[in-house]
Structures are given as structure tokens and as C-alpha cells.
Amino acid sequence: MNKNITPQTLQRLPLYLSYLKSLPKKGGSVYVSATAIAEALSLNDVQVRKDLASVSSKGRPKVGYVIVELIEDINRFLGFNSKKGVIIAGAGNIGRSLLSYEGFSDYGLEVIAGFDTNKELIGTRLGGKPVYPVEDMKAFCQREHITTGIITVPEDAAQEMCDIMVSAGITAVLNFAPVHLTAPEGVTVRNENIAIALAMLSKHSMKLPE
Amino acid sequence: MNKNITPQTLQRLPLYLSYLKSLPKKGGSVYVSATAIAEALSLNDVQVRKDLASVSSKGRPKVGYVIVELIEDINRFLGFNSKKGVIIAGAGNIGRSLLSYEGFSDYGLEVIAGFDTNKELIGTRLGGKPVYPVEDMKAFCQREHITTGIITVPEDAAQEMCDIMVSAGITAVLNFAPVHLTAPEGVTVRNENIAIALAMLSKHSMKLPE
């Protein structure tokens, strides 16, 4: 196993993971081959074979990989088996659904708190998670060593919220506000504009990269 | 103006649009130059100039484009100024926030109904939109000429829901269930796994293309 994989391989691993997890748990085969994965995902099978070999040494000639073992190896390689805390700024509709979303734990993420400016929400729990005032975000993130934040505030408050997160030590930001956010070097922002992604899909049959 | 633009240009146009919309509406300049856009988005300025020229003829030497006019021209080019109906399968947490999300209209999309199997939800309105039984989806889509659907059902029901949508004539599917969906040729599926995207961002500083 080799930790020095290319960004392209790193990018494909989650795709393999999604596919492997979508295979039937009962009734299907215990094994999966690189060729079968390549075919299902329309990828080159030499590439898939190489990618898998770089994260798991358990592949066997002819039969391939035991599905659950391969899932485990990819999870371990990607660090999805160790927990990392996440905070959410904005406890509106999208914020609430993410606060109560249980799918994060499969990928080693745990949403631990929400932050809002609305006095009626502060002090309550949403999706079982506490909602704190935005003023407390910086101290909270530093104390809990949080480096990942989600922004679901209205667009005119999003850049300011991003700046607060950066000052709190956050280095990975997932932004759902429909506005392009900027952050200093060393901070990665993914602008997740669902409406644009859907519009390009709907009107141009195009999958937008970001 | 030329409709035969490359997929790469088509892909960058929404990015320009997000950036232009993020500019201050009051107090800022009325004009924007290709160079300024290129700089803000870390793109090549010759490329940006060419992209903009292919969708708007209103650029002027030295001053550039009037921001609101350029937004209008990109919107028109992308078809974001004409309405298209969208349906949502699954009226759980994510489905509800999308049913009540108002940001779609900026991109020429209108969520017109939700579909669910839960008898307690059927017949109610969520976010002002009616919730119908899944059995009615096919007839509804054909009658209303719907070709765009969003899937927010649990993962074990997602592929079946996708198949129903395809049989109803839907050709663009945005899937929020954490499972890789497949569809026949001619149907574009975007698998939107927020948890994986966040995990790769958080643990590998990597922006995943899909």
C-alpha cells in the first residue's frame, strides 16, 4: 500500500466507495472485480485496478476483492473511519436538515453544533444538536479544535460568516449560500449552488464540476 | 453572439454569474472588466474575455461591461430567464427544505410538487407546494411536461424512484440519496453526496467534481 497516490486517484476513491455501498448486501456476490467496477462507472479498467491496488493489498487474481473488505480499506485510506467535528452557521431550513442528517457519520464526520443570530433559536436543540450564538463560534471552534464549517446563512451574510470561520481556525468551508465566497490561501471553500447545478442539469444536460 | 460555444465555456458561465451577482449592488462600480473577473476567479483573462464575448456583444473597450447587462445576457444565454417545472420525490427533511427553497426561481426553475409514499403527508402542502402520492407521478409529469426531478428518498428506495422518473419522461435527475444511481442513455443523473463532498473537503482539502 502506498500513501503517495495522485489527486486523480484520490478523487475517484469516493466514487468506488459509493458504488460498492450500492451493491446488494444480500443475494449478490461477496466478491467484486476491478473490471466490474470499471464497467459500472464507465472508467478504464487498468486505471481502476491500479487505484484499488494502491489502497488495498487484498485483491486476488480471478476473484477480485471481498466487497466489505474493500469498502473497509478505502474508508481507512480516506480517513473516513475516524471522527471529525463540524459546525453549521445558520439554522434555517437547509441548516436544520443538515443538523439532523445522519449520513455524515458514514464518512467520519459529526455535526456537533449550529450557530445562529436568531435569539429564539439560540439555546434550543435542532436535530438533537445545540444552537449557540454566532459570537461564541470562535471560542467554541478553538476549544473543540473544529476545522470544518458549513454555511447556510442568507447570501448577504455569507461572506462575513466565512470570515468569522476563518478567524476561528476553520480551513474547510462548504457554502450553501448562493454567492461566491472568497477565503485566504490555506482555506478551501466549496461553493455548493444547488439551484445552478440543477439548472445546468435541467437546461443543458450538463453536470457542473462545482 | 454565437450559440456554438464549447462545454468548457458553458461550464464557466454560471461561475461568472455567481461572481457578478456577488458584487455590491450599491456603492460599487456599474462596470466590470473581463480582467477583474479573471483575477477574482483565478482564471486566464484571455479566456474570460472570449467567453464573455460569445454571450454578450455589449462589452466596450477600456470600461468593460455594465454589470446588470452582463448578468442579463448570461441569464438569457443559459435559458435562466424562462421557467421550467421541477418535481421532488421524497418529502423528508431535505425534500422539505428544497420544496420551500426560493433560490430556484433565479435560475428559471420552479418546484411545482412533491411526491411521497407517506399517507400523512399526501394531500398536504409543504413550503406551499402540494404533496401527491408516488403512484401519480408518471401521469403528473406527462401532463405537466416535467423533465427534471430531484430525489431525496432514503437510499434503498432511490434507484426505484429513479426508474419511475425515467419512465415518466424525466431526463435530468439530481440525486441526494447517498447511493450511486444509474439511468439509461439520454438521462443525466447528478449524484449529490454532500457527506462525501464534505469529507473530502475536510480531510483532504479536496473539492470533488461530483
CSV table of C-alpha atoms in Angstrom, one decimal:
chain,number,residue,atom,x,y,z
A,1,MET,CA,0.0,0.0,0.0
A,2,ASN,CA,1.2,3.4,-0.9
A,3,LYS,CA,0.1,6.7,0.5
A,4,ASN,CA,1.5,8.7,-2.4
A,5,ILE,CA,-1.4,8.5,-4.7
A,6,THR,CA,-2.3,11.1,-7.3
A,7,PRO,CA,-5.1,13.6,-6.8
A,8,GLN,CA,-7.0,11.9,-9.7
A,9,THR,CA,-6.9,8.6,-7.8
A,10,LEU,CA,-7.9,10.3,-4.6
A,11,GLN,CA,-10.8,11.8,-6.4
A,12,ARG,CA,-12.0,8.5,-7.8
A,13,LEU,CA,-11.9,6.6,-4.5
A,14,PRO,CA,-15.2,8.1,-3.1
A,15,LEU,CA,-16.8,7.1,-6.4
A,16,TYR,CA,-15.7,3.5,-5.9
A,17,LEU,CA,-17.0,3.7,-2.3
A,18,SER,CA,-20.4,4.9,-3.4
A,19,TYR,CA,-20.7,2.2,-6.0
A,20,LEU,CA,-19.5,-0.6,-3.6
A,21,LYS,CA,-22.0,0.5,-1.0
A,22,SER,CA,-24.8,0.5,-3.6
A,23,LEU,CA,-24.2,-3.3,-4.2
A,24,PRO,CA,-26.9,-5.6,-2.8
A,25,LYS,CA,-26.0,-6.7,0.8
A,26,LYS,CA,-27.9,-9.9,0.4
A,27,GLY,CA,-28.2,-12.2,-2.5
A,28,GLY,CA,-25.4,-10.7,-4.5
A,29,SER,CA,-21.8,-11.9,-4.8
A,30,VAL,CA,-19.3,-11.5,-2.0
A,31,TYR,CA,-16.6,-10.5,-4.5
A,32,VAL,CA,-16.2,-7.6,-6.9
A,33,SER,CA,-13.6,-7.2,-9.6
A,34,ALA,CA,-11.8,-4.1,-10.8
A,35,THR,CA,-13.3,-4.9,-14.3
A,36,ALA,CA,-16.9,-4.9,-12.9
A,37,ILE,CA,-16.3,-1.6,-11.1
A,38,ALA,CA,-14.8,-0.1,-14.2
A,39,GLU,CA,-17.7,-1.2,-16.3
A,40,ALA,CA,-20.4,0.1,-13.9
A,41,LEU,CA,-18.7,3.5,-13.6
A,42,SER,CA,-17.6,3.8,-17.3
A,43,LEU,CA,-13.9,4.0,-16.3
A,44,ASN,CA,-10.8,2.4,-17.7
A,45,ASP,CA,-10.2,-0.9,-16.0
A,46,VAL,CA,-6.4,-0.7,-15.9
A,47,GLN,CA,-6.8,2.6,-14.0
A,48,VAL,CA,-9.4,1.1,-11.6
A,49,ARG,CA,-7.1,-1.9,-11.0
A,50,LYS,CA,-4.2,0.4,-10.2
A,51,ASP,CA,-6.3,2.7,-8.0
A,52,LEU,CA,-7.6,-0.2,-5.9
A,53,ALA,CA,-4.1,-1.8,-5.6
A,54,SER,CA,-2.8,1.5,-4.1
A,55,VAL,CA,-5.3,1.4,-1.2
A,56,SER,CA,-5.8,-2.4,-0.7
A,57,SER,CA,-3.5,-5.3,-0.9
A,58,LYS,CA,-6.3,-7.8,-0.5
A,59,GLY,CA,-7.2,-8.2,-4.2
A,60,ARG,CA,-6.9,-11.8,-5.5
A,61,PRO,CA,-6.3,-12.9,-9.1
A,62,LYS,CA,-9.5,-14.1,-10.9
A,63,VAL,CA,-11.9,-13.4,-8.0
A,64,GLY,CA,-11.0,-9.8,-7.1
A,65,TYR,CA,-11.8,-8.2,-3.8
A,66,VAL,CA,-14.2,-9.2,-1.0
A,67,ILE,CA,-16.6,-6.2,-1.2
A,68,VAL,CA,-16.8,-5.5,2.6
A,69,GLU,CA,-13.0,-5.7,2.9
A,70,LEU,CA,-12.5,-3.3,0.0
A,71,ILE,CA,-15.0,-0.8,1.5
A,72,GLU,CA,-13.1,-1.0,4.8
A,73,ASP,CA,-9.8,-0.4,3.1
A,74,ILE,CA,-11.0,2.6,1.1
A,75,ASN,CA,-12.7,4.0,4.2
A,76,ARG,CA,-9.4,3.6,6.2
A,77,PHE,CA,-7.3,5.1,3.4
A,78,LEU,CA,-9.6,8.2,3.2
A,79,GLY,CA,-9.7,8.6,6.9
A,80,PHE,CA,-13.5,8.1,6.9
A,81,ASN,CA,-13.2,5.7,9.9
A,82,SER,CA,-12.1,8.5,12.3
A,83,LYS,CA,-14.4,11.2,13.6
A,84,LYS,CA,-14.0,14.9,12.9
A,85,GLY,CA,-16.3,17.6,14.2
A,86,VAL,CA,-18.2,20.0,12.0
A,87,ILE,CA,-20.2,23.2,12.8
A,88,ILE,CA,-23.1,24.8,10.9
A,89,ALA,CA,-23.6,28.5,10.7
A,90,GLY,CA,-27.3,29.2,10.0
A,91,ALA,CA,-30.2,27.2,11.5
A,92,GLY,CA,-32.7,27.9,8.8
A,93,ASN,CA,-34.3,25.3,6.5
A,94,ILE,CA,-31.1,23.9,5.0
A,95,GLY,CA,-29.2,24.2,8.3
A,96,ARG,CA,-31.8,22.2,10.1
A,97,SER,CA,-31.9,19.4,7.6
A,98,LEU,CA,-28.1,19.2,7.9
A,99,LEU,CA,-28.2,19.3,11.7
A,100,SER,CA,-30.5,16.3,11.7
A,101,TYR,CA,-28.9,14.5,8.7
A,102,GLU,CA,-27.5,11.1,9.9
A,103,GLY,CA,-25.4,10.3,6.8
A,104,PHE,CA,-22.3,12.2,7.8
A,105,SER,CA,-21.2,9.6,10.3
A,106,ASP,CA,-20.5,7.1,7.5
A,107,TYR,CA,-17.7,9.4,6.3
A,108,GLY,CA,-16.2,10.2,9.7
A,109,LEU,CA,-17.9,13.5,10.2
A,110,GLU,CA,-20.0,14.6,13.1
A,111,VAL,CA,-22.0,17.8,13.2
A,112,ILE,CA,-21.7,18.9,16.8
A,113,ALA,CA,-23.4,22.4,16.9
A,114,GLY,CA,-25.3,25.0,15.0
A,115,PHE,CA,-24.8,28.8,15.3
A,116,ASP,CA,-27.3,31.5,14.6
A,117,THR,CA,-28.2,35.1,15.3
A,118,ASN,CA,-31.9,34.4,15.9
A,119,LYS,CA,-32.5,34.7,19.7
A,120,GLU,CA,-35.5,32.4,19.5
A,121,LEU,CA,-33.3,29.5,18.2
A,122,ILE,CA,-30.2,30.1,20.5
A,123,GLY,CA,-30.3,27.8,23.4
A,124,THR,CA,-32.6,25.3,21.7
A,125,ARG,CA,-31.7,21.9,20.1
A,126,LEU,CA,-32.3,21.2,16.5
A,127,GLY,CA,-31.9,17.6,15.2
A,128,GLY,CA,-30.5,16.9,18.7
A,129,LYS,CA,-27.7,19.5,18.3
A,130,PRO,CA,-27.3,22.6,20.4
A,131,VAL,CA,-27.7,26.0,18.7
A,132,TYR,CA,-25.3,28.7,20.0
A,133,PRO,CA,-24.9,32.4,19.3
A,134,VAL,CA,-22.6,33.3,16.5
A,135,GLU,CA,-20.5,35.4,18.9
A,136,ASP,CA,-19.4,32.1,20.6
A,137,MET,CA,-18.3,30.4,17.4
A,138,LYS,CA,-14.6,31.4,17.6
A,139,ALA,CA,-14.1,30.3,21.2
A,140,PHE,CA,-16.1,27.1,20.5
A,141,CYS,CA,-14.1,26.1,17.4
A,142,GLN,CA,-10.8,26.8,19.1
A,143,ARG,CA,-11.7,24.8,22.2
A,144,GLU,CA,-13.1,21.9,20.2
A,145,HIS,CA,-10.4,22.0,17.5
A,146,ILE,CA,-13.0,22.4,14.8
A,147,THR,CA,-11.6,23.0,11.3
A,148,THR,CA,-14.7,22.3,9.2
A,149,GLY,CA,-17.7,24.5,8.8
A,150,ILE,CA,-20.9,24.6,6.7
A,151,ILE,CA,-22.5,27.9,5.8
A,152,THR,CA,-26.3,28.0,5.3
A,153,VAL,CA,-27.0,31.7,6.2
A,154,PRO,CA,-28.7,34.1,3.7
A,155,GLU,CA,-26.4,35.3,0.9
A,156,ASP,CA,-25.8,38.8,2.2
A,157,ALA,CA,-24.4,37.4,5.5
A,158,ALA,CA,-22.4,34.6,3.9
A,159,GLN,CA,-19.0,36.3,3.3
A,160,GLU,CA,-19.0,37.8,6.8
A,161,MET,CA,-19.7,34.3,8.3
A,162,CYS,CA,-16.9,32.9,6.2
A,163,ASP,CA,-14.5,35.5,7.5
A,164,ILE,CA,-15.6,34.6,11.1
A,165,MET,CA,-15.0,30.9,10.4
A,166,VAL,CA,-11.5,31.6,9.0
A,167,SER,CA,-10.7,33.7,12.1
A,168,ALA,CA,-11.8,30.8,14.2
A,169,GLY,CA,-9.3,28.5,12.6
A,170,ILE,CA,-11.6,26.8,10.1
A,171,THR,CA,-9.8,25.6,6.9
A,172,ALA,CA,-12.6,23.8,5.1
A,173,VAL,CA,-15.9,25.5,4.2
A,174,LEU,CA,-18.9,24.1,2.5
A,175,ASN,CA,-21.0,27.1,1.4
A,176,PHE,CA,-24.7,26.7,0.5
A,177,ALA,CA,-25.5,30.4,0.2
A,178,PRO,CA,-26.0,31.3,-3.4
A,179,VAL,CA,-23.0,33.6,-3.6
A,180,HIS,CA,-19.3,33.1,-4.5
A,181,LEU,CA,-17.2,33.3,-1.3
A,182,THR,CA,-13.6,34.0,-1.1
A,183,ALA,CA,-11.1,33.0,1.6
A,184,PRO,CA,-7.4,33.3,2.1
A,185,GLU,CA,-4.8,30.7,1.0
A,186,GLY,CA,-4.9,27.6,3.1
A,187,VAL,CA,-8.7,27.7,3.3
A,188,THR,CA,-10.7,25.6,0.9
A,189,VAL,CA,-14.2,26.8,0.0
A,190,ARG,CA,-16.6,24.7,-1.9
A,191,ASN,CA,-19.5,26.8,-3.2
A,192,GLU,CA,-22.4,24.4,-3.4
A,193,ASN,CA,-25.1,26.2,-5.5
A,194,ILE,CA,-27.8,23.6,-5.8
A,195,ALA,CA,-30.0,25.8,-8.0
A,196,ILE,CA,-27.3,26.5,-10.5
A,197,ALA,CA,-26.3,22.8,-10.6
A,198,LEU,CA,-29.9,21.8,-11.2
A,199,ALA,CA,-30.4,24.5,-13.8
A,200,MET,CA,-27.4,23.4,-15.8
A,201,LEU,CA,-28.5,19.8,-15.5
A,202,SER,CA,-32.1,20.6,-16.5
A,203,LYS,CA,-31.4,23.0,-19.3
A,204,HIS,CA,-28.1,21.9,-20.7
A,205,SER,CA,-27.8,18.2,-19.6
A,206,MET,CA,-24.6,19.3,-18.0
A,207,LYS,CA,-23.0,18.1,-14.8
A,208,LEU,CA,-21.3,21.1,-13.3
A,209,PRO,CA,-17.9,20.3,-11.5
A,210,GLU,CA,-18.6,22.7,-8.7
B,1,MET,CA,-23.1,36.3,-30.4
B,2,ASN,CA,-22.6,32.6,-31.1
B,3,LYS,CA,-24.6,29.7,-29.7
B,4,ASN,CA,-21.8,27.2,-30.6
B,5,ILE,CA,-19.8,27.6,-27.5
B,6,THR,CA,-17.6,24.8,-26.0
B,7,PRO,CA,-18.7,22.8,-23.0
B,8,GLN,CA,-15.8,24.4,-21.1
B,9,THR,CA,-17.2,27.9,-21.7
B,10,LEU,CA,-20.7,26.7,-20.9
B,11,GLN,CA,-19.3,25.3,-17.6
B,12,ARG,CA,-17.7,28.6,-16.7
B,13,LEU,CA,-20.7,30.9,-17.4
B,14,PRO,CA,-22.5,30.0,-14.1
B,15,LEU,CA,-19.3,30.8,-12.3
B,16,TYR,CA,-19.2,34.3,-13.8
B,17,LEU,CA,-22.9,34.7,-13.0
B,18,SER,CA,-22.3,33.8,-9.3
B,19,TYR,CA,-19.4,36.2,-9.1
B,20,LEU,CA,-21.3,39.1,-10.8
B,21,LYS,CA,-24.3,38.6,-8.5
B,22,SER,CA,-22.0,38.7,-5.5
B,23,LEU,CA,-20.8,42.3,-6.4
B,24,PRO,CA,-22.2,45.1,-4.3
B,25,LYS,CA,-25.4,46.4,-5.7
B,26,LYS,CA,-24.9,49.8,-4.2
B,27,GLY,CA,-21.7,51.8,-3.8
B,28,GLY,CA,-19.7,49.7,-6.2
B,29,SER,CA,-18.8,50.3,-9.8
B,30,VAL,CA,-21.5,50.0,-12.5
B,31,TYR,CA,-18.9,48.4,-14.8
B,32,VAL,CA,-16.9,45.2,-14.6
B,33,SER,CA,-14.0,44.1,-16.9
B,34,ALA,CA,-13.0,40.7,-18.1
B,35,THR,CA,-9.7,41.2,-16.4
B,36,ALA,CA,-11.3,41.9,-13.0
B,37,ILE,CA,-13.5,38.8,-13.3
B,38,ALA,CA,-10.5,36.7,-14.3
B,39,GLU,CA,-8.5,37.9,-11.4
B,40,ALA,CA,-11.3,37.3,-8.8
B,41,LEU,CA,-11.9,33.8,-10.1
B,42,SER,CA,-8.2,32.9,-10.7
B,43,LEU,CA,-8.8,32.3,-14.4
B,44,ASN,CA,-7.0,33.3,-17.6
B,45,ASP,CA,-8.1,36.7,-18.7
B,46,VAL,CA,-8.0,36.0,-22.4
B,47,GLN,CA,-10.3,33.0,-21.8
B,48,VAL,CA,-12.7,35.1,-19.8
B,49,ARG,CA,-12.8,37.8,-22.4
B,50,LYS,CA,-13.5,35.2,-25.1
B,51,ASP,CA,-16.2,33.5,-23.0
B,52,LEU,CA,-18.0,36.8,-22.4
B,53,ALA,CA,-17.8,37.9,-26.0
B,54,SER,CA,-19.5,34.7,-27.0
B,55,VAL,CA,-22.6,35.5,-24.9
B,56,SER,CA,-22.7,39.3,-24.9
B,57,SER,CA,-21.9,41.9,-27.5
B,58,LYS,CA,-22.2,44.8,-25.1
B,59,GLY,CA,-18.6,44.9,-23.9
B,60,ARG,CA,-16.8,48.2,-24.5
B,61,PRO,CA,-13.1,48.8,-24.8
B,62,LYS,CA,-11.5,50.2,-21.6
B,63,VAL,CA,-14.6,50.1,-19.4
B,64,GLY,CA,-15.9,46.5,-20.0
B,65,TYR,CA,-19.5,45.5,-19.3
B,66,VAL,CA,-22.3,47.1,-17.4
B,67,ILE,CA,-22.7,44.5,-14.6
B,68,VAL,CA,-26.5,44.2,-14.8
B,69,GLU,CA,-26.5,43.9,-18.6
B,70,LEU,CA,-23.9,41.2,-18.5
B,71,ILE,CA,-25.9,39.3,-15.8
B,72,GLU,CA,-29.0,39.6,-18.1
B,73,ASP,CA,-27.1,38.4,-21.2
B,74,ILE,CA,-25.6,35.4,-19.4
B,75,ASN,CA,-29.0,34.6,-17.9
B,76,ARG,CA,-30.6,34.7,-21.3
B,77,PHE,CA,-27.9,32.7,-22.9
B,78,LEU,CA,-28.2,29.9,-20.3
B,79,GLY,CA,-32.0,30.0,-20.5
B,80,PHE,CA,-32.3,31.0,-16.9
B,81,ASN,CA,-34.9,33.6,-17.8
B,82,SER,CA,-37.5,31.1,-18.8
B,83,LYS,CA,-39.3,28.9,-16.3
B,84,LYS,CA,-39.1,25.1,-16.2
B,85,GLY,CA,-41.0,22.9,-13.7
B,86,VAL,CA,-39.3,20.5,-11.3
B,87,ILE,CA,-40.7,17.8,-9.1
B,88,ILE,CA,-39.3,16.3,-5.8
B,89,ALA,CA,-39.6,12.7,-4.8
B,90,GLY,CA,-39.4,12.4,-1.0
B,91,ALA,CA,-40.8,14.9,1.4
B,92,GLY,CA,-38.4,14.2,4.3
B,93,ASN,CA,-36.0,16.8,5.8
B,94,ILE,CA,-34.0,17.6,2.6
B,95,GLY,CA,-37.1,17.4,0.4
B,96,ARG,CA,-38.9,19.9,2.6
B,97,SER,CA,-36.1,22.4,2.5
B,98,LEU,CA,-36.0,22.2,-1.2
B,99,LEU,CA,-39.8,22.5,-1.5
B,100,SER,CA,-39.6,25.7,0.4
B,101,TYR,CA,-36.3,27.0,-1.1
B,102,GLU,CA,-36.9,30.2,-3.0
B,103,GLY,CA,-33.5,30.4,-4.8
B,104,PHE,CA,-34.5,28.2,-7.7
B,105,SER,CA,-36.5,30.9,-9.5
B,106,ASP,CA,-33.3,33.0,-10.1
B,107,TYR,CA,-32.2,30.2,-12.5
B,108,GLY,CA,-35.5,29.6,-14.2
B,109,LEU,CA,-36.6,26.7,-12.2
B,110,GLU,CA,-39.8,26.2,-10.3
B,111,VAL,CA,-40.5,23.3,-7.9
B,112,ILE,CA,-44.2,22.6,-8.5
B,113,ALA,CA,-44.9,19.5,-6.5
B,114,GLY,CA,-43.5,16.9,-4.1
B,115,PHE,CA,-44.3,13.1,-4.1
B,116,ASP,CA,-44.2,10.7,-1.2
B,117,THR,CA,-45.5,7.4,0.0
B,118,ASN,CA,-46.3,8.6,3.5
B,119,LYS,CA,-50.1,8.8,3.7
B,120,GLU,CA,-49.9,11.5,6.4
B,121,LEU,CA,-48.0,13.8,4.0
B,122,ILE,CA,-50.1,13.1,0.9
B,123,GLY,CA,-52.7,15.8,0.3
B,124,THR,CA,-50.9,18.4,2.5
B,125,ARG,CA,-48.8,21.3,1.3
B,126,LEU,CA,-45.1,21.8,2.3
B,127,GLY,CA,-43.4,25.1,1.5
B,128,GLY,CA,-46.6,26.0,-0.3
B,129,LYS,CA,-46.3,23.0,-2.7
B,130,PRO,CA,-48.7,20.1,-2.9
B,131,VAL,CA,-47.6,16.6,-1.9
B,132,TYR,CA,-49.0,13.8,-4.1
B,133,PRO,CA,-48.8,10.0,-4.0
B,134,VAL,CA,-45.8,8.5,-5.9
B,135,GLU,CA,-48.3,6.5,-8.0
B,136,ASP,CA,-49.5,9.8,-9.6
B,137,MET,CA,-46.0,10.9,-10.6
B,138,LYS,CA,-46.0,9.5,-14.1
B,139,ALA,CA,-49.3,10.9,-15.1
B,140,PHE,CA,-48.5,14.3,-13.5
B,141,CYS,CA,-45.1,14.6,-15.3
B,142,GLN,CA,-46.5,13.7,-18.6
B,143,ARG,CA,-49.4,16.1,-18.2
B,144,GLU,CA,-47.2,19.0,-17.0
B,145,HIS,CA,-44.3,18.2,-19.3
B,146,ILE,CA,-41.9,17.8,-16.4
B,147,THR,CA,-38.4,16.6,-17.4
B,148,THR,CA,-36.5,17.5,-14.2
B,149,GLY,CA,-36.7,15.6,-10.9
B,150,ILE,CA,-34.9,15.7,-7.5
B,151,ILE,CA,-34.6,12.5,-5.4
B,152,THR,CA,-34.5,12.9,-1.7
B,153,VAL,CA,-35.8,9.5,-0.6
B,154,PRO,CA,-33.9,7.0,1.6
B,155,GLU,CA,-31.1,5.2,-0.2
B,156,ASP,CA,-32.8,1.8,-0.5
B,157,ALA,CA,-35.7,3.4,-2.4
B,158,ALA,CA,-33.6,5.8,-4.6
B,159,GLN,CA,-32.9,3.5,-7.6
B,160,GLU,CA,-36.6,2.5,-7.9
B,161,MET,CA,-37.6,6.2,-7.7
B,162,CYS,CA,-35.1,7.0,-10.4
B,163,ASP,CA,-36.6,4.3,-12.6
B,164,ILE,CA,-40.1,5.6,-12.1
B,165,MET,CA,-38.9,9.1,-13.0
B,166,VAL,CA,-37.3,7.8,-16.2
B,167,SER,CA,-40.5,6.0,-17.1
B,168,ALA,CA,-42.3,9.3,-16.5
B,169,GLY,CA,-40.2,11.0,-19.1
B,170,ILE,CA,-37.7,12.8,-16.8
B,171,THR,CA,-34.3,13.3,-18.4
B,172,ALA,CA,-32.4,15.2,-15.7
B,173,VAL,CA,-32.2,13.8,-12.2
B,174,LEU,CA,-30.5,15.4,-9.2
B,175,ASN,CA,-30.0,12.7,-6.6
B,176,PHE,CA,-29.4,13.5,-2.9
B,177,ALA,CA,-29.7,9.8,-1.7
B,178,PRO,CA,-26.2,8.6,-0.7
B,179,VAL,CA,-26.1,5.9,-3.3
B,180,HIS,CA,-24.8,5.8,-6.9
B,181,LEU,CA,-27.8,5.7,-9.3
B,182,THR,CA,-27.8,4.5,-12.8
B,183,ALA,CA,-30.1,5.6,-15.7
B,184,PRO,CA,-30.3,4.8,-19.4
B,185,GLU,CA,-28.6,6.8,-22.1
B,186,GLY,CA,-30.2,10.2,-22.6
B,187,VAL,CA,-30.9,10.7,-18.9
B,188,THR,CA,-28.4,12.7,-16.9
B,189,VAL,CA,-28.0,11.9,-13.2
B,190,ARG,CA,-26.0,14.0,-10.9
B,191,ASN,CA,-25.3,12.2,-7.6
B,192,GLU,CA,-25.0,14.9,-5.0
B,193,ASN,CA,-23.4,13.2,-2.0
B,194,ILE,CA,-23.0,16.1,0.4
B,195,ALA,CA,-21.4,13.9,3.1
B,196,ILE,CA,-18.7,12.6,0.8
B,197,ALA,CA,-18.1,16.1,-0.7
B,198,LEU,CA,-17.7,17.5,2.9
B,199,ALA,CA,-15.5,14.6,4.0
B,200,MET,CA,-13.1,15.1,1.1
B,201,LEU,CA,-13.0,18.8,1.7
B,202,SER,CA,-12.5,18.4,5.4
B,203,LYS,CA,-10.0,15.5,5.4
B,204,HIS,CA,-8.1,16.0,2.1
B,205,SER,CA,-8.7,19.8,1.3
B,206,MET,CA,-10.1,18.4,-2.0
B,207,LYS,CA,-13.0,19.8,-4.0
B,208,LEU,CA,-14.7,16.8,-5.5
B,209,PRO,CA,-16.1,17.3,-9.1
B,210,GLU,CA,-19.2,15.3,-8.4
